[in-house]
């Protein structure tokens, strides 16, 4: 049960404010929350906060603020009860997804353009602070307001229009903004495409010891579905047949794709899962996490990156040299994008000179760390960078020249691997069993993506 | 009542769960519960809500209990964390007499909790980490094999890192200690000073069990010669030497040289303490202290000067030849030139003590140098699961027990009005199940925040004038029995530095008293007590010349305690 719900922009301006129970002070709560959040001492967590006695004495005015941050916005709920934090946090993130579904995407601009829609949604989702329903399907019947979508003019749109009607390359790829449109816009615009987006997204966290041995591998995977199909259509998702769950099970003869734990969305029918690894579901419009899985410790494919550092350190002159060799162990056809290496340096490093293996790379110093940006790394390639730094200050005693200085490392990498899953899980097929009346075949988009959560290499 | 599916069901549920007569009718009640449980159409919010309702039910027999647990089993496998946690709480509370069932449940919830800990949503991750810590208090080895899941990553926010470090500190065991320490050691050189200090304190915590390895790591950290690291390491050493005397030798060898890198008060105090208590094992201790004595004039923190006096006197007892001269100088400075009264008094005290004779000094100053038993006190034995089962899946673990206690105390102070605590919100408050093991968190009000000035002199005229000019800041009614013994009350108020300005004669009706008090910041509290014997209540009216809620709260809680105590003596 929540008393109030509000959305603040990243600067603290209230965008949406809704009081469900009228049992606590007015709109200044939002301001109070933001002030409290900004003035929080470093060792306290901002997730839950309490105010005691903000308003008059008459109310026992204890309010717990619980908030999540989502795409730069603060979604805050207040309650005066000792409520389950898990439910509340889940509710807030569900609200964020819902708002995203209805307004196209979640952001300061979309929220302030669609204020009426947001209030209408909140009215339906929550009644007197209790959850009514959060299912997109049920809410569809009640929501009348049309979302306002702004379409920024872009040259890319023009370029996809072929000369003399010729089909160009671009039209075979979904524009990146295709998935961020509201689910409801089809009400008036019948010509809207029926589309379904399926993403297999994996987050990889890895810890590699200084001698190169692997200390920790952890993959968190999700299959996310965003559907614009009319409800009632059934979707069948076929996963890799060698997919197996748990340590003991073994399927097929090749190297199995093994995960430790799997959980499915409650609307998924699993009757064909055991035999053919097929998930069957009738999704409501909007976004949905079909399946979550985790995998730790043994990975079927080699790790995407290996780092071979060598450090030379001359204490006498304060000269300090780091040679980094980065090897990408992806298959030659794949590539990694937006690779960034972050290496904390000893205090007091001032100047940097660099020798990089290709011109598109960039390296700079900032916040006591070295940042090395590699926009694109091809599988199987090897890149290197030589960095020389000066550490001014009194030359300290001790003749060690080879031992790495304290305060250096560990290096962390962040990257994206399009069309690659670390666990090896693939979507074999995506079939729709519905007959659209008079409409062309629905478009199906399947993406595989891995990105780094924490990829740490000790030096 | 939230939306739970069909209308009929809502009605039935409401009836069954709220009506004590139906609750007494076991069969009907059970029927409802089974129907509720079998409802597969509920969405996750409904499920979480139902699990919350079921907390109010107490099974009549063991058979029924296990029946319910079996029916509810599928909720533990739900993909929504809130349902899983709700089910876990229900299981823990229902099975409170069966510890092995509880342990079993906690093993099964391990997977979902760990998944939530590495969830993409930072906030969910934080809540899960808090619950992991809660479980670790009872089952220290529960997550030990999953220690790698709690390694921090570079991009995580500060509050999650701190929680993870705490968790790592608690799940350490013989097998993983090497890896955990290696990881924590990496955090010590983090860019954020707060985080690196938290990591060092964590290593200090682990050092109570794995002393040698930790002291070695901490000693290496001193080699970094960074101020913010050195000061925390020295503080950790101080606590460690007190709790684990076996590491004294290693600490004493590590200390020389680190005085150059300490600038803050806490660190200096720790270093000086170590030099004073264990000075006979550190060759250059007198010379380090001498530097401090030389610079005592420019020292800004009185606490450091106090520590220096005591440490030097202690060292003088073990190494008199090297210390006599500077002890004399320090005492001279403290007595003649020092402006801080506390330091001056301490100096005078030691001077007089030395005049009495060296044996007397030894008798007073040579207290034990370590107390391993204190470690056990600080680190209470494993708490039974039942002590926190009712707090599971609430805000209590998220705030932390200590903070929750202060929050609910503030609430308690305010809610103490004539009306009973609000029990209407049945969904989360009142359980019908008696909780034998529930700890009552009722502490004496913390008077540390409020310092009332003793011997406040206020004339009756001034009081009257101020009283009339101020508005009522707080009014409340407390229970009272019998007549007032004016003397007892006055004495009791005097103890807490509340002065009585005027009182009615004994037996007068209505009986009144006017009280005044002032805190150290000059904030004045004027109070009227009004007693009407037939009501058997005492009404308190407080006025304050500066509107500050915190001090008002603590003043009222002090007053409440006194009146409560006196009232109890009478009855």
XYZ file of N, CA and C in Angstrom, chain B residues 238-441:
612
model
N 44.728 -0.586 16.380
C 44.419 -0.329 17.785
C 43.327 -1.282 18.277
N 42.249 -1.384 17.487
C 41.157 -2.254 17.903
C 41.603 -3.711 17.937
N 42.447 -4.054 16.990
C 42.877 -5.435 16.850
C 43.749 -5.855 18.029
N 44.675 -4.982 18.417
C 45.574 -5.294 19.519
C 44.788 -5.490 20.799
N 43.727 -4.721 20.931
C 42.897 -4.832 22.130
C 42.170 -6.168 22.158
N 41.730 -6.627 20.982
C 40.925 -7.851 20.948
C 41.774 -9.109 20.768
N 42.845 -9.002 20.012
C 43.671 -10.185 19.747
C 45.107 -9.886 20.158
N 45.449 -10.110 21.418
C 46.784 -9.733 21.900
C 47.910 -10.451 21.159
N 47.601 -11.589 20.499
C 48.681 -12.344 19.864
C 49.322 -11.608 18.698
N 48.638 -10.580 18.185
C 49.230 -9.901 17.027
C 50.035 -8.667 17.432
N 50.187 -8.445 18.736
C 50.850 -7.229 19.195
C 52.233 -7.062 18.577
N 52.997 -8.170 18.562
C 54.371 -8.100 18.084
C 54.418 -7.578 16.645
N 53.563 -8.171 15.801
C 53.550 -7.791 14.384
C 53.155 -6.333 14.219
N 52.162 -5.917 14.989
C 51.702 -4.529 14.883
C 52.820 -3.579 15.291
N 53.515 -3.924 16.381
C 54.557 -3.025 16.869
C 55.671 -2.873 15.841
N 55.949 -3.950 15.089
C 56.988 -3.836 14.071
C 56.546 -2.986 12.896
N 55.233 -2.944 12.671
C 54.735 -2.216 11.503
C 54.630 -0.720 11.760
N 54.537 -0.349 13.039
C 54.191 1.040 13.344
C 55.244 2.085 12.981
N 56.560 1.812 13.207
C 57.505 2.917 12.997
C 57.382 3.502 11.594
N 57.416 4.789 11.523
C 57.387 5.437 10.222
C 56.036 5.949 9.801
N 54.954 5.403 10.383
C 53.665 5.813 9.830
C 53.187 7.135 10.432
N 53.935 7.683 11.424
C 53.474 8.948 11.996
C 53.530 10.091 10.980
N 54.363 9.906 9.944
C 54.480 10.986 8.946
C 53.205 11.138 8.126
N 52.423 10.063 8.058
C 51.292 10.075 7.134
C 49.946 10.219 7.834
N 49.978 10.650 9.076
C 48.702 10.774 9.780
C 48.450 12.230 10.116
N 47.323 12.741 9.698
C 47.008 14.139 9.977
C 45.726 14.316 10.777
N 44.825 13.363 10.720
C 43.523 13.610 11.336
C 43.509 13.150 12.791
N 42.520 13.632 13.505
C 42.462 13.423 14.946
C 42.337 11.949 15.312
N 41.422 11.245 14.640
C 41.192 9.842 14.970
C 42.464 9.014 14.826
N 43.148 9.218 13.711
C 44.357 8.458 13.451
C 45.443 8.764 14.462
N 45.608 10.059 14.774
C 46.629 10.448 15.746
C 46.355 9.808 17.098
N 45.073 9.859 17.504
C 44.731 9.270 18.797
C 45.083 7.796 18.836
N 44.748 7.090 17.749
C 45.023 5.657 17.713
C 46.514 5.393 17.804
N 47.278 6.158 17.038
C 48.728 5.950 17.039
C 49.310 6.231 18.418
N 48.891 7.345 19.025
C 49.442 7.716 20.329
C 49.073 6.664 21.370
N 47.861 6.170 21.275
C 47.449 5.138 22.225
C 48.352 3.916 22.110
N 48.568 3.486 20.850
C 49.407 2.304 20.631
C 50.807 2.538 21.167
N 51.344 3.748 20.907
C 52.709 4.040 21.365
C 52.769 4.036 22.886
N 51.728 4.519 23.530
C 51.736 4.577 24.985
C 51.607 3.204 25.596
N 50.683 2.412 25.106
C 50.402 1.134 25.745
C 51.476 0.106 25.425
N 51.936 0.090 24.168
C 52.915 -0.928 23.793
C 54.270 -0.315 23.500
N 54.545 0.847 24.108
C 55.774 1.586 23.809
C 57.033 0.816 24.126
N 56.982 -0.104 25.105
C 58.234 -0.776 25.474
C 58.711 -1.716 24.364
N 57.815 -2.030 23.413
C 58.241 -2.927 22.325
C 58.574 -2.169 21.047
N 58.334 -0.867 21.052
C 58.629 -0.088 19.839
C 59.831 0.784 20.140
N 60.950 0.505 19.490
C 62.179 1.195 19.887
C 62.070 2.713 19.828
N 61.463 3.247 18.780
C 61.506 4.707 18.648
C 60.275 5.400 19.225
N 59.492 4.679 20.039
C 58.271 5.275 20.570
C 58.497 6.621 21.253
N 59.500 6.751 22.143
C 59.673 8.040 22.829
C 59.945 9.176 21.854
N 60.651 8.866 20.752
C 61.020 9.948 19.844
C 59.814 10.413 19.040
N 58.936 9.446 18.708
C 57.715 9.839 17.992
C 56.864 10.715 18.900
N 56.724 10.261 20.150
C 55.918 11.052 21.081
C 56.556 12.418 21.313
N 57.869 12.439 21.283
C 58.548 13.714 21.503
C 58.161 14.708 20.405
N 58.072 14.211 19.187
C 57.637 15.093 18.094
C 56.262 15.677 18.389
N 55.381 14.814 18.866
C 54.038 15.300 19.185
C 54.103 16.347 20.297
N 54.972 16.104 21.297
C 55.086 17.056 22.398
C 55.621 18.392 21.884
N 56.611 18.310 20.978
C 57.171 19.539 20.413
C 56.092 20.378 19.744
N 55.174 19.668 19.051
C 54.185 20.391 18.254
C 52.861 20.579 18.974
N 52.864 20.354 20.277
C 51.580 20.342 20.969
C 50.885 21.701 20.905
N 51.695 22.761 20.766
C 51.078 24.087 20.739
C 50.213 24.278 19.510
N 50.643 23.670 18.416
C 49.878 23.863 17.190
C 48.816 22.780 16.999
N 48.709 21.901 17.965
C 47.717 20.829 17.852
C 46.314 21.408 18.056
N 45.406 21.068 17.159
C 44.078 21.681 17.249
C 43.059 20.826 18.000
N 43.296 19.545 18.081
C 42.276 18.686 18.695
C 42.582 18.430 20.171
N 41.701 18.848 21.087
C 41.929 18.576 22.517
C 42.030 17.084 22.795
N 41.245 16.260 22.055
C 41.254 14.825 22.324
C 42.647 14.247 22.117
N 43.362 14.781 21.103
C 44.714 14.283 20.849
C 45.621 14.631 22.020
N 45.448 15.842 22.569
C 46.293 16.251 23.706
C 46.044 15.343 24.910
N 44.769 15.043 25.166
C 44.436 14.160 26.283
C 45.102 12.797 26.104
N 44.988 12.279 24.896
C 45.549 10.969 24.601
C 47.063 11.008 24.797
N 47.647 12.134 24.367
C 49.099 12.283 24.464
C 49.543 12.266 25.920
N 48.816 12.967 26.782
C 49.150 12.998 28.214
C 49.164 11.587 28.784
N 48.090 10.844 28.555
C 47.981 9.510 29.115
C 49.065 8.604 28.556
N 49.257 8.677 27.222
C 50.227 7.784 26.591
C 51.631 8.048 27.120
N 51.964 9.330 27.267
C 53.323 9.667 27.701
C 53.543 9.203 29.138
N 52.524 9.346 29.951
C 52.675 8.913 31.339
C 52.852 7.397 31.390
N 52.109 6.684 30.553
C 52.245 5.222 30.513
C 53.644 4.826 30.069
N 54.126 5.510 29.030
C 55.442 5.174 28.504
C 56.514 5.519 29.541
N 56.268 6.568 30.281
C 57.197 6.987 31.332
C 57.384 5.857 32.349
N 56.303 5.125 32.622
C 56.388 4.054 33.596
C 57.301 2.938 33.096
N 57.274 2.671 31.761
C 58.116 1.576 31.273
C 59.499 2.052 30.829
N 59.601 3.289 30.351
C 60.915 3.777 29.898
C 61.163 5.158 30.504
N 61.402 5.199 31.810
C 61.465 6.506 32.490
C 62.599 7.389 31.989
N 63.736 6.801 31.689
C 64.891 7.635 31.373
C 64.633 8.493 30.142
N 64.002 7.888 29.113
C 63.821 8.622 27.857
C 62.667 9.616 27.920
N 61.767 9.417 28.872
C 60.544 10.201 28.829
C 60.453 11.304 29.878
N 61.320 11.232 30.878
C 61.125 12.119 32.018
C 61.108 13.587 31.605
N 62.079 13.937 30.788
C 62.222 15.328 30.417
C 60.993 15.853 29.671
N 60.563 15.084 28.663
C 59.443 15.618 27.872
C 58.136 15.529 28.618
N 58.014 14.581 29.530
C 56.791 14.531 30.331
C 56.677 15.807 31.150
N 57.839 16.216 31.687
C 57.852 17.460 32.439
C 57.409 18.635 31.590
N 57.952 18.682 30.368
C 57.610 19.793 29.497
C 56.122 19.793 29.152
N 55.616 18.585 28.870
C 54.210 18.483 28.464
C 53.292 18.899 29.617
N 53.620 18.413 30.821
C 52.791 18.762 31.975
C 52.831 20.271 32.203
N 54.019 20.843 32.067
C 54.155 22.278 32.261
C 53.264 23.028 31.286
N 53.355 22.588 30.003
C 52.550 23.260 28.982
C 51.067 23.147 29.305
N 50.627 21.920 29.645
C 49.202 21.696 29.840
C 48.675 22.507 31.020
N 49.480 22.599 32.059
C 48.981 23.277 33.248
C 49.068 24.790 33.095
N 50.149 25.268 32.487
C 50.376 26.703 32.460
C 49.763 27.397 31.242
N 49.827 26.730 30.080
C 49.475 27.465 28.864
C 48.196 26.997 28.187
N 47.806 25.774 28.475
C 46.675 25.208 27.743
C 45.387 25.951 28.084
N 44.561 26.156 27.065
C 43.332 26.898 27.290
C 42.137 25.988 27.494
N 42.242 24.756 26.985
C 41.103 23.841 27.112
C 41.068 23.283 28.534
N 39.958 23.486 29.207
C 39.894 23.127 30.629
C 40.057 21.635 30.857
N 39.484 20.839 29.990
C 39.550 19.400 30.203
C 40.996 18.916 30.150
N 41.745 19.432 29.180
C 43.149 19.034 29.062
C 43.921 19.519 30.280
N 43.613 20.736 30.688
C 44.330 21.309 31.834
C 44.065 20.490 33.093
N 42.803 20.126 33.274
C 42.451 19.325 34.448
C 43.152 17.974 34.421
N 43.184 17.379 33.232
C 43.858 16.084 33.125
C 45.334 16.240 33.488
N 45.942 17.307 32.994
C 47.336 17.565 33.309
C 47.552 17.709 34.798
N 46.688 18.501 35.421
C 46.800 18.706 36.870
C 46.628 17.394 37.626
N 45.678 16.604 37.136
C 45.395 15.327 37.797
C 46.631 14.435 37.770
N 47.284 14.345 36.583
C 48.461 13.495 36.492
C 49.598 14.061 37.331
N 49.683 15.365 37.364
C 50.751 15.996 38.157
C 50.606 15.613 39.624
N 49.375 15.738 40.131
C 49.143 15.399 41.537
C 49.358 13.915 41.772
N 48.960 13.126 40.791
C 49.131 11.684 40.919
C 50.608 11.345 41.040
N 51.432 12.020 40.228
C 52.869 11.762 40.284
C 53.437 12.179 41.630
N 52.875 13.231 42.210
C 53.341 13.695 43.518
C 53.108 12.627 44.574
N 52.007 11.871 44.430
C 51.683 10.856 45.433
C 52.719 9.748 45.418
N 53.231 9.418 44.256
C 54.256 8.376 44.222
C 54.059 7.466 43.034
N 55.165 6.908 42.592
C 55.146 6.151 41.349
C 54.301 4.889 41.472
N 54.262 4.307 42.682
C 53.482 3.072 42.841
C 52.006 3.328 42.614
N 51.571 4.462 43.101
C 50.164 4.815 42.932
C 49.849 5.007 41.453
N 50.766 5.659 40.729
C 50.562 5.882 39.293
C 50.417 4.544 38.596
N 51.321 3.631 38.939
C 51.283 2.320 38.299
C 49.962 1.636 38.573
N 49.526 1.744 39.837
C 48.301 1.048 40.205
C 47.122 1.567 39.371
N 47.145 2.871 39.125
C 46.001 3.460 38.430
C 46.107 3.306 36.912
N 47.286 3.504 36.367
C 47.398 3.552 34.897
C 47.606 2.208 34.234
N 48.198 1.250 34.963
C 48.530 -0.002 34.289
C 47.329 -0.936 34.300
N 46.381 -0.607 33.510
C 45.221 -1.467 33.348
C 45.607 -2.560 32.354
N 44.766 -3.569 32.189
C 45.090 -4.602 31.197
C 45.239 -4.011 29.802
N 46.119 -4.618 29.022
C 46.392 -4.059 27.693
C 45.540 -4.670 26.603
N 44.822 -5.686 26.954
C 43.960 -6.262 25.932
C 42.822 -6.984 26.638
N 41.791 -7.246 25.905
C 40.638 -7.903 26.486
C 39.944 -8.735 25.401
N 40.458 -9.948 25.199
C 39.887 -10.764 24.112
C 38.395 -11.031 24.310
N 37.944 -11.020 25.563
C 36.538 -11.364 25.783
C 35.611 -10.316 25.178
N 36.155 -9.110 24.970
C 35.322 -8.045 24.420
C 34.861 -8.374 23.010
N 35.706 -9.111 22.292
C 35.351 -9.488 20.932
C 34.057 -10.263 20.879
N 33.895 -11.144 21.869
C 32.669 -11.937 21.905
C 31.466 -11.055 22.168
N 31.678 -10.054 23.022
C 30.574 -9.148 23.347
C 30.115 -8.388 22.119
N 31.121 -7.899 21.372
C 30.792 -7.070 20.222
C 30.088 -7.841 19.138
N 30.390 -9.130 19.092
C 29.969 -9.923 17.960
C 29.047 -11.007 18.514
N 27.779 -10.691 18.669
C 26.908 -11.572 19.421
C 26.756 -12.926 18.738
N 26.459 -13.913 19.541
C 26.339 -15.264 19.022
C 25.241 -15.312 17.965
N 25.248 -16.383 17.228
C 24.269 -16.526 16.154
C 22.858 -16.332 16.681
N 22.125 -15.502 15.990
C 20.748 -15.275 16.416
C 19.858 -16.361 15.849
N 18.894 -16.806 16.615
C 17.984 -17.801 16.050
C 17.149 -17.175 14.934
N 16.771 -18.026 13.992
C 15.994 -17.550 12.846
C 14.710 -16.872 13.316
N 14.127 -17.422 14.381
C 12.847 -16.880 14.838
C 12.942 -15.433 15.307
N 14.160 -14.982 15.657
C 14.257 -13.622 16.173
C 14.040 -12.607 15.064
N 14.245 -13.006 13.809
C 14.039 -12.021 12.742
C 13.021 -12.457 11.713
N 12.429 -13.638 11.903
C 11.514 -14.136 10.867
C 10.403 -13.137 10.583
N 9.902 -12.487 11.639
C 8.787 -11.569 11.413
C 9.248 -10.285 10.738
N 10.551 -10.023 10.746
C 11.069 -8.829 10.075
C 11.441 -9.099 8.629
N 11.491 -10.364 8.265
C 11.891 -10.713 6.907
C 10.907 -10.110 5.907
N 11.435 -9.650 4.777
C 10.595 -9.054 3.747
C 9.828 -7.826 4.262
N 10.430 -7.102 5.178
C 9.878 -5.799 5.558
C 11.004 -4.779 5.393
N 10.746 -3.579 5.836
C 11.779 -2.545 5.702
C 12.869 -2.677 6.754
N 12.656 -3.513 7.767
C 13.615 -3.564 8.874
C 15.021 -3.945 8.406
N 15.180 -5.061 7.671
C 16.545 -5.384 7.248
C 17.127 -4.332 6.304
N 16.275 -3.663 5.554
C 16.785 -2.695 4.579
C 17.360 -1.475 5.288
N 16.680 -1.073 6.354
C 17.236 0.044 7.125
C 18.401 -0.420 7.988
N 18.408 -1.680 8.356
C 19.346 -2.153 9.370
C 18.657 -2.080 10.712
N 18.975 -3.048 11.563
C 18.252 -3.166 12.815
C 18.405 -1.934 13.695
N 19.625 -1.451 13.750
C 19.886 -0.336 14.654
C 19.116 0.909 14.222
N 19.173 1.183 12.901
C 18.471 2.386 12.436
C 16.975 2.234 12.595
N 16.478 1.019 12.364
C 15.056 0.811 12.515
C 14.631 1.084 13.954
N 15.479 0.660 14.900
C 15.142 0.880 16.305
C 14.986 2.373 16.586
N 15.898 3.186 16.027
C 15.765 4.621 16.287
C 14.540 5.184 15.581
N 14.254 4.684 14.382
C 13.086 5.193 13.660
C 11.818 4.874 14.444
N 11.693 3.607 14.882
C 10.444 3.246 15.551
C 10.374 3.892 16.928
N 11.548 4.240 17.488
C 11.512 4.934 18.773
C 10.929 6.330 18.605
N 11.368 6.994 17.534
C 10.811 8.319 17.255
C 9.303 8.223 17.087
N 8.896 7.192 16.340
C 7.472 7.033 16.121
C 6.781 6.779 17.448
N 7.390 5.893 18.253
C 6.800 5.548 19.549
C 6.584 6.780 20.390
N 7.587 7.665 20.401
C 7.483 8.855 21.227
C 6.300 9.701 20.814
N 6.031 9.690 19.493
C 4.960 10.556 19.037
C 3.600 9.888 19.125
N 3.614 8.578 18.943
C 2.334 7.875 18.910
C 1.766 7.643 20.297
N 2.557 8.026 21.314
C 2.179 7.683 22.663
C 0.937 8.396 23.149
N 0.243 9.011 22.267
C -0.933 9.770 22.654
C -1.976 8.890 23.320
N -3.130 9.472 23.621
C -4.150 8.713 24.313
C -4.693 7.548 23.471
N -4.693 7.718 22.152
C -5.273 6.650 21.334
C -4.307 5.473 21.260
N -4.880 4.316 21.039
C -4.064 3.119 20.941
C -3.302 3.141 19.627
N -2.181 2.413 19.548
C -1.487 2.334 18.275
C -2.421 1.827 17.188
N -2.224 2.346 16.019
C -3.135 2.079 14.924
C -3.055 0.626 14.479
N -4.108 -0.137 14.739
C -4.080 -1.547 14.365
C -4.986 -1.825 13.181
N -5.534 -0.778 12.631
C -6.502 -0.987 11.569
C -5.865 -1.569 10.303
N -4.646 -1.198 10.075
C -4.021 -1.656 8.843
C -3.533 -3.081 9.036
N -4.435 -4.015 8.824
C -4.125 -5.376 9.231
C -3.200 -6.097 8.266
N -3.057 -5.523 7.092
C -2.292 -6.267 6.092
C -0.846 -6.469 6.501
N -0.254 -5.481 7.092
C 1.154 -5.657 7.429
C 1.400 -5.685 8.932
N 0.589 -5.022 9.704
C 0.864 -5.046 11.140
C 0.282 -6.327 11.717
N -0.208 -6.269 12.899
C -0.668 -7.380 13.696
C -0.707 -8.779 13.085
N 0.102 -9.646 13.563
C -0.049 -11.042 13.220
C -0.840 -11.688 14.334
N -1.596 -12.710 13.987
C -2.361 -13.374 15.032
C -1.516 -14.382 15.773
N -0.384 -14.669 15.204
C 0.460 -15.686 15.808
C 1.264 -15.058 16.939
N 1.199 -15.637 18.105
C 2.030 -15.082 19.171
C 3.501 -15.342 18.867
N 4.304 -14.380 19.127
C 5.728 -14.547 18.855
C 6.473 -14.551 20.164
N 6.859 -15.741 20.576
C 7.532 -15.831 21.879
C 8.875 -15.138 21.854
N 9.533 -15.291 20.729
C 10.917 -14.837 20.710
C 11.081 -13.397 20.270
N 9.974 -12.765 20.041
C 10.101 -11.400 19.537
C 10.787 -10.512 20.568
N 11.841 -9.918 20.126
C 12.560 -9.054 21.057
C 11.828 -7.733 21.178
N 11.732 -7.266 22.375
C 11.120 -5.961 22.527
C 12.225 -4.919 22.486
N 12.094 -4.095 21.494
C 13.108 -3.047 21.352
C 12.620 -1.850 22.150
